[in-house]
Amino acid sequence: MRAWRRHDKPAGPRSTWLGRLVRGRRPDHNPLRRGSDRAETAMLVVLVAAFLVGAPFVAHAAGSWTYATSAREAQVQQAALHQVPATLLQAATPWSIGEGGAEAQARWKAPDGQTRTGQVFVLSGAPAGSTVMIWVNQAGQLTDSPLQHSQVTGRANLSRVLAVTVLAVLLLIAGLAGRWALDRRRLAAWDTDWLATEPRWSPRR
């Protein structure tokens, strides 16, 4: 039982991929470590630091800009749109797109005083003659309601997530490009070393 426990003991960090990654990137004085390896380690540290420092900044900047822009848009809509009562001219018939929704012909008065009619969406089963509140523009045409505070906040949160994601993708691309350049440098160094070493291993006659 004791031997089984020793055999079943989880592998230490030195045997995991993370341990191998740390050993391969740690700044030591290993004489076999090449300059390109140290440069790759430094590049990785810089990229991680750039993400940790830059992510909060870009998230705050993107969220603040989006919130301010959306808030101004909501203010403009609040000033330009109007909520008016509409009287149903017929009972609401079920709407096939969603449960509980229905459409019915209705009549309402535009902000300029003219009477308008059109299809409005109401709760299913609303009787003819009932009144619902709708949003219209200055000409009395149906429109969506102005942006609500929850929508403004949702836009800002989404903008923060997208900004951090874009930063991560850009840093990842930069890291891949840097590693590609270092790999080319390593291959060139190996070719140079082989040209210098190969004649001593297999002397030509």
Short mmCIF file of C-alpha atoms in Angstrom, two decimals:
data_model
loop_
_atom_site.label_atom_id
_atom_site.label_comp_id
_atom_site.label_asym_id
_atom_site.label_seq_id
_atom_site.Cartn_x
_atom_site.Cartn_y
_atom_site.Cartn_z
CA MET A 1 0.00 0.00 0.00
CA ARG A 2 2.86 2.34 0.84
CA ALA A 3 4.59 1.65 -2.48
CA TRP A 4 1.32 2.26 -4.34
CA ARG A 5 0.99 5.63 -2.65
CA ARG A 6 4.50 6.63 -3.69
CA HIS A 7 3.75 5.58 -7.26
CA ASP A 8 0.38 7.36 -7.30
CA LYS A 9 1.75 10.63 -5.91
CA PRO A 10 1.04 13.57 -8.27
CA ALA A 11 3.94 14.60 -10.38
CA GLY A 12 5.96 17.54 -9.11
CA PRO A 13 6.15 20.86 -10.94
CA ARG A 14 9.43 19.85 -12.57
CA SER A 15 7.63 17.09 -14.54
CA THR A 16 4.76 19.23 -15.79
CA TRP A 17 4.66 21.36 -18.92
CA LEU A 18 4.52 24.47 -16.75
CA GLY A 19 7.67 23.38 -14.93
CA ARG A 20 9.43 22.75 -18.21
CA LEU A 21 8.32 26.16 -19.48
CA VAL A 22 9.64 27.87 -16.36
CA ARG A 23 12.94 26.02 -16.54
CA GLY A 24 13.30 26.93 -20.20
CA ARG A 25 12.63 30.62 -19.59
CA ARG A 26 14.19 31.37 -16.21
CA PRO A 27 17.17 33.79 -16.27
CA ASP A 28 20.08 31.63 -15.10
CA HIS A 29 23.74 31.29 -16.14
CA ASN A 30 23.36 28.08 -18.10
CA PRO A 31 26.20 28.13 -20.66
CA LEU A 32 24.04 26.22 -23.13
CA ARG A 33 21.41 28.93 -23.15
CA ARG A 34 21.74 31.04 -26.28
CA GLY A 35 21.27 34.75 -26.59
CA SER A 36 18.12 34.18 -28.63
CA ASP A 37 16.69 32.13 -25.75
CA ARG A 38 17.31 34.98 -23.34
CA ALA A 39 15.83 37.42 -25.84
CA GLU A 40 12.70 35.25 -26.11
CA THR A 41 12.41 35.17 -22.31
CA ALA A 42 12.73 38.95 -22.15
CA MET A 43 10.14 39.35 -24.90
CA LEU A 44 7.71 37.08 -23.07
CA VAL A 45 8.16 39.07 -19.85
CA VAL A 46 7.60 42.35 -21.69
CA LEU A 47 4.45 41.08 -23.41
CA VAL A 48 2.94 39.75 -20.18
CA ALA A 49 3.79 42.99 -18.38
CA ALA A 50 2.30 45.01 -21.24
CA PHE A 51 -0.96 43.07 -20.97
CA LEU A 52 -1.15 43.34 -17.18
CA VAL A 53 -0.46 47.08 -17.30
CA GLY A 54 -2.35 47.88 -20.48
CA ALA A 55 -5.52 45.81 -19.95
CA PRO A 56 -6.96 47.98 -17.14
CA PHE A 57 -6.07 51.14 -19.06
CA VAL A 58 -7.65 50.14 -22.38
CA ALA A 59 -10.70 48.71 -20.58
CA HIS A 60 -11.23 51.96 -18.70
CA ALA A 61 -10.63 54.13 -21.78
CA ALA A 62 -12.92 52.08 -24.04
CA GLY A 63 -15.65 51.80 -21.43
CA SER A 64 -15.59 55.50 -20.60
CA TRP A 65 -15.67 56.55 -24.25
CA THR A 66 -18.50 54.15 -25.10
CA TYR A 67 -20.51 55.14 -22.04
CA ALA A 68 -20.15 58.86 -22.79
CA THR A 69 -21.05 58.37 -26.47
CA SER A 70 -24.06 56.19 -25.68
CA ALA A 71 -25.24 58.57 -22.94
CA ARG A 72 -25.18 61.47 -25.41
CA GLU A 73 -27.07 59.34 -27.93
CA ALA A 74 -29.69 58.54 -25.29
CA GLN A 75 -30.09 62.25 -24.46
CA VAL A 76 -30.58 63.10 -28.14
CA GLN A 77 -33.18 60.36 -28.48
CA GLN A 78 -34.98 61.48 -25.35
CA ALA A 79 -35.25 64.98 -26.83
CA ALA A 80 -36.26 63.85 -30.33
CA LEU A 81 -38.66 60.99 -29.54
CA HIS A 82 -42.04 61.14 -27.89
CA GLN A 83 -44.18 58.62 -26.08
CA VAL A 84 -47.84 58.92 -27.03
CA PRO A 85 -50.98 56.84 -26.40
CA ALA A 86 -52.30 54.69 -29.23
CA THR A 87 -55.84 53.28 -29.40
CA LEU A 88 -56.26 49.78 -30.82
CA LEU A 89 -58.70 49.65 -33.71
CA GLN A 90 -58.95 45.85 -33.50
CA ALA A 91 -58.21 43.05 -31.06
CA ALA A 92 -54.56 41.98 -31.02
CA THR A 93 -53.83 38.81 -32.99
CA PRO A 94 -50.99 36.50 -31.90
CA TRP A 95 -47.64 37.30 -33.46
CA SER A 96 -45.92 34.24 -34.89
CA ILE A 97 -42.38 35.37 -33.98
CA GLY A 98 -42.72 35.30 -30.21
CA GLU A 99 -45.03 34.03 -27.52
CA GLY A 100 -47.12 36.61 -25.72
CA GLY A 101 -46.61 39.21 -28.45
CA ALA A 102 -49.30 40.36 -30.82
CA GLU A 103 -49.90 43.02 -33.42
CA ALA A 104 -52.92 45.17 -34.06
CA GLN A 105 -53.98 48.18 -36.08
CA ALA A 106 -53.90 51.32 -33.93
CA ARG A 107 -54.45 55.05 -34.21
CA TRP A 108 -52.43 57.77 -32.46
CA LYS A 109 -51.82 61.49 -32.69
CA ALA A 110 -48.39 62.72 -33.80
CA PRO A 111 -46.56 65.52 -31.94
CA ASP A 112 -47.53 67.89 -34.78
CA GLY A 113 -51.21 67.13 -34.18
CA GLN A 114 -51.86 64.91 -37.21
CA THR A 115 -53.48 61.49 -36.80
CA ARG A 116 -51.48 58.41 -37.73
CA THR A 117 -52.41 54.73 -38.02
CA GLY A 118 -50.27 51.62 -38.21
CA GLN A 119 -49.45 48.22 -36.81
CA VAL A 120 -48.23 48.22 -33.21
CA PHE A 121 -46.99 45.35 -31.09
CA VAL A 122 -48.89 44.72 -27.86
CA LEU A 123 -49.67 41.91 -25.46
CA SER A 124 -51.60 39.06 -26.99
CA GLY A 125 -55.35 39.32 -26.42
CA ALA A 126 -55.48 43.11 -26.00
CA PRO A 127 -59.06 44.12 -26.90
CA ALA A 128 -60.09 46.71 -29.47
CA GLY A 129 -60.41 50.16 -27.96
CA SER A 130 -57.67 49.61 -25.37
CA THR A 131 -54.80 52.10 -25.12
CA VAL A 132 -51.08 51.35 -25.28
CA MET A 133 -48.09 53.68 -25.08
CA ILE A 134 -45.84 53.84 -28.14
CA TRP A 135 -42.73 55.78 -29.15
CA VAL A 136 -42.80 58.00 -32.25
CA ASN A 137 -40.51 60.57 -33.83
CA GLN A 138 -41.41 64.19 -34.53
CA ALA A 139 -43.28 63.16 -37.69
CA GLY A 140 -45.38 60.66 -35.74
CA GLN A 141 -43.72 57.56 -37.22
CA LEU A 142 -43.23 54.52 -35.02
CA THR A 143 -39.73 54.09 -33.63
CA ASP A 144 -37.86 52.18 -30.97
CA SER A 145 -37.72 53.53 -27.45
CA PRO A 146 -34.71 55.66 -26.45
CA LEU A 147 -31.66 53.94 -25.04
CA GLN A 148 -32.15 52.98 -21.42
CA HIS A 149 -29.46 53.25 -18.74
CA SER A 150 -29.06 49.46 -18.67
CA GLN A 151 -28.38 49.48 -22.42
CA VAL A 152 -25.80 52.25 -22.06
CA THR A 153 -24.07 50.31 -19.29
CA GLY A 154 -24.22 47.10 -21.31
CA ARG A 155 -22.55 48.80 -24.27
CA ALA A 156 -19.78 50.10 -22.00
CA ASN A 157 -19.17 46.65 -20.49
CA LEU A 158 -19.07 45.03 -23.91
CA SER A 159 -16.63 47.67 -25.10
CA ARG A 160 -14.33 46.92 -22.16
CA VAL A 161 -14.30 43.21 -22.95
CA LEU A 162 -13.65 43.81 -26.65
CA ALA A 163 -10.84 46.26 -25.91
CA VAL A 164 -9.03 43.79 -23.64
CA THR A 165 -9.55 41.02 -26.20
CA VAL A 166 -8.09 43.16 -29.00
CA LEU A 167 -5.09 44.02 -26.81
CA ALA A 168 -4.49 40.35 -26.06
CA VAL A 169 -4.72 39.43 -29.76
CA LEU A 170 -2.30 42.20 -30.77
CA LEU A 171 0.22 41.16 -28.13
CA LEU A 172 -0.15 37.53 -29.16
CA ILE A 173 0.54 38.44 -32.79
CA ALA A 174 3.56 40.47 -31.70
CA GLY A 175 4.82 37.52 -29.67
CA LEU A 176 4.39 35.08 -32.55
CA ALA A 177 6.14 37.47 -34.93
CA GLY A 178 9.00 37.91 -32.46
CA ARG A 179 9.38 34.18 -31.97
CA TRP A 180 9.34 33.63 -35.73
CA ALA A 181 12.18 36.13 -36.09
CA LEU A 182 14.13 34.48 -33.27
CA ASP A 183 13.58 31.04 -34.79
CA ARG A 184 15.06 32.27 -38.07
CA ARG A 185 18.01 33.63 -36.15
CA ARG A 186 18.46 30.31 -34.35
CA LEU A 187 18.33 28.37 -37.60
CA ALA A 188 20.95 30.65 -39.12
CA ALA A 189 23.16 30.18 -36.05
CA TRP A 190 22.78 26.40 -36.24
CA ASP A 191 23.78 26.44 -39.90
CA THR A 192 26.86 28.52 -39.07
CA ASP A 193 27.81 26.18 -36.21
CA TRP A 194 27.33 23.13 -38.42
CA LEU A 195 29.50 24.55 -41.17
CA ALA A 196 32.24 25.11 -38.59
CA THR A 197 31.84 21.73 -36.84
CA GLU A 198 31.01 19.31 -39.67
CA PRO A 199 34.52 19.25 -41.22
CA ARG A 200 36.00 18.12 -37.90
CA TRP A 201 33.53 15.25 -37.61
CA SER A 202 33.81 14.02 -41.18
CA PRO A 203 37.10 15.25 -42.67
CA ARG A 204 37.07 15.31 -46.44
CA ARG A 205 39.80 13.49 -48.33
#
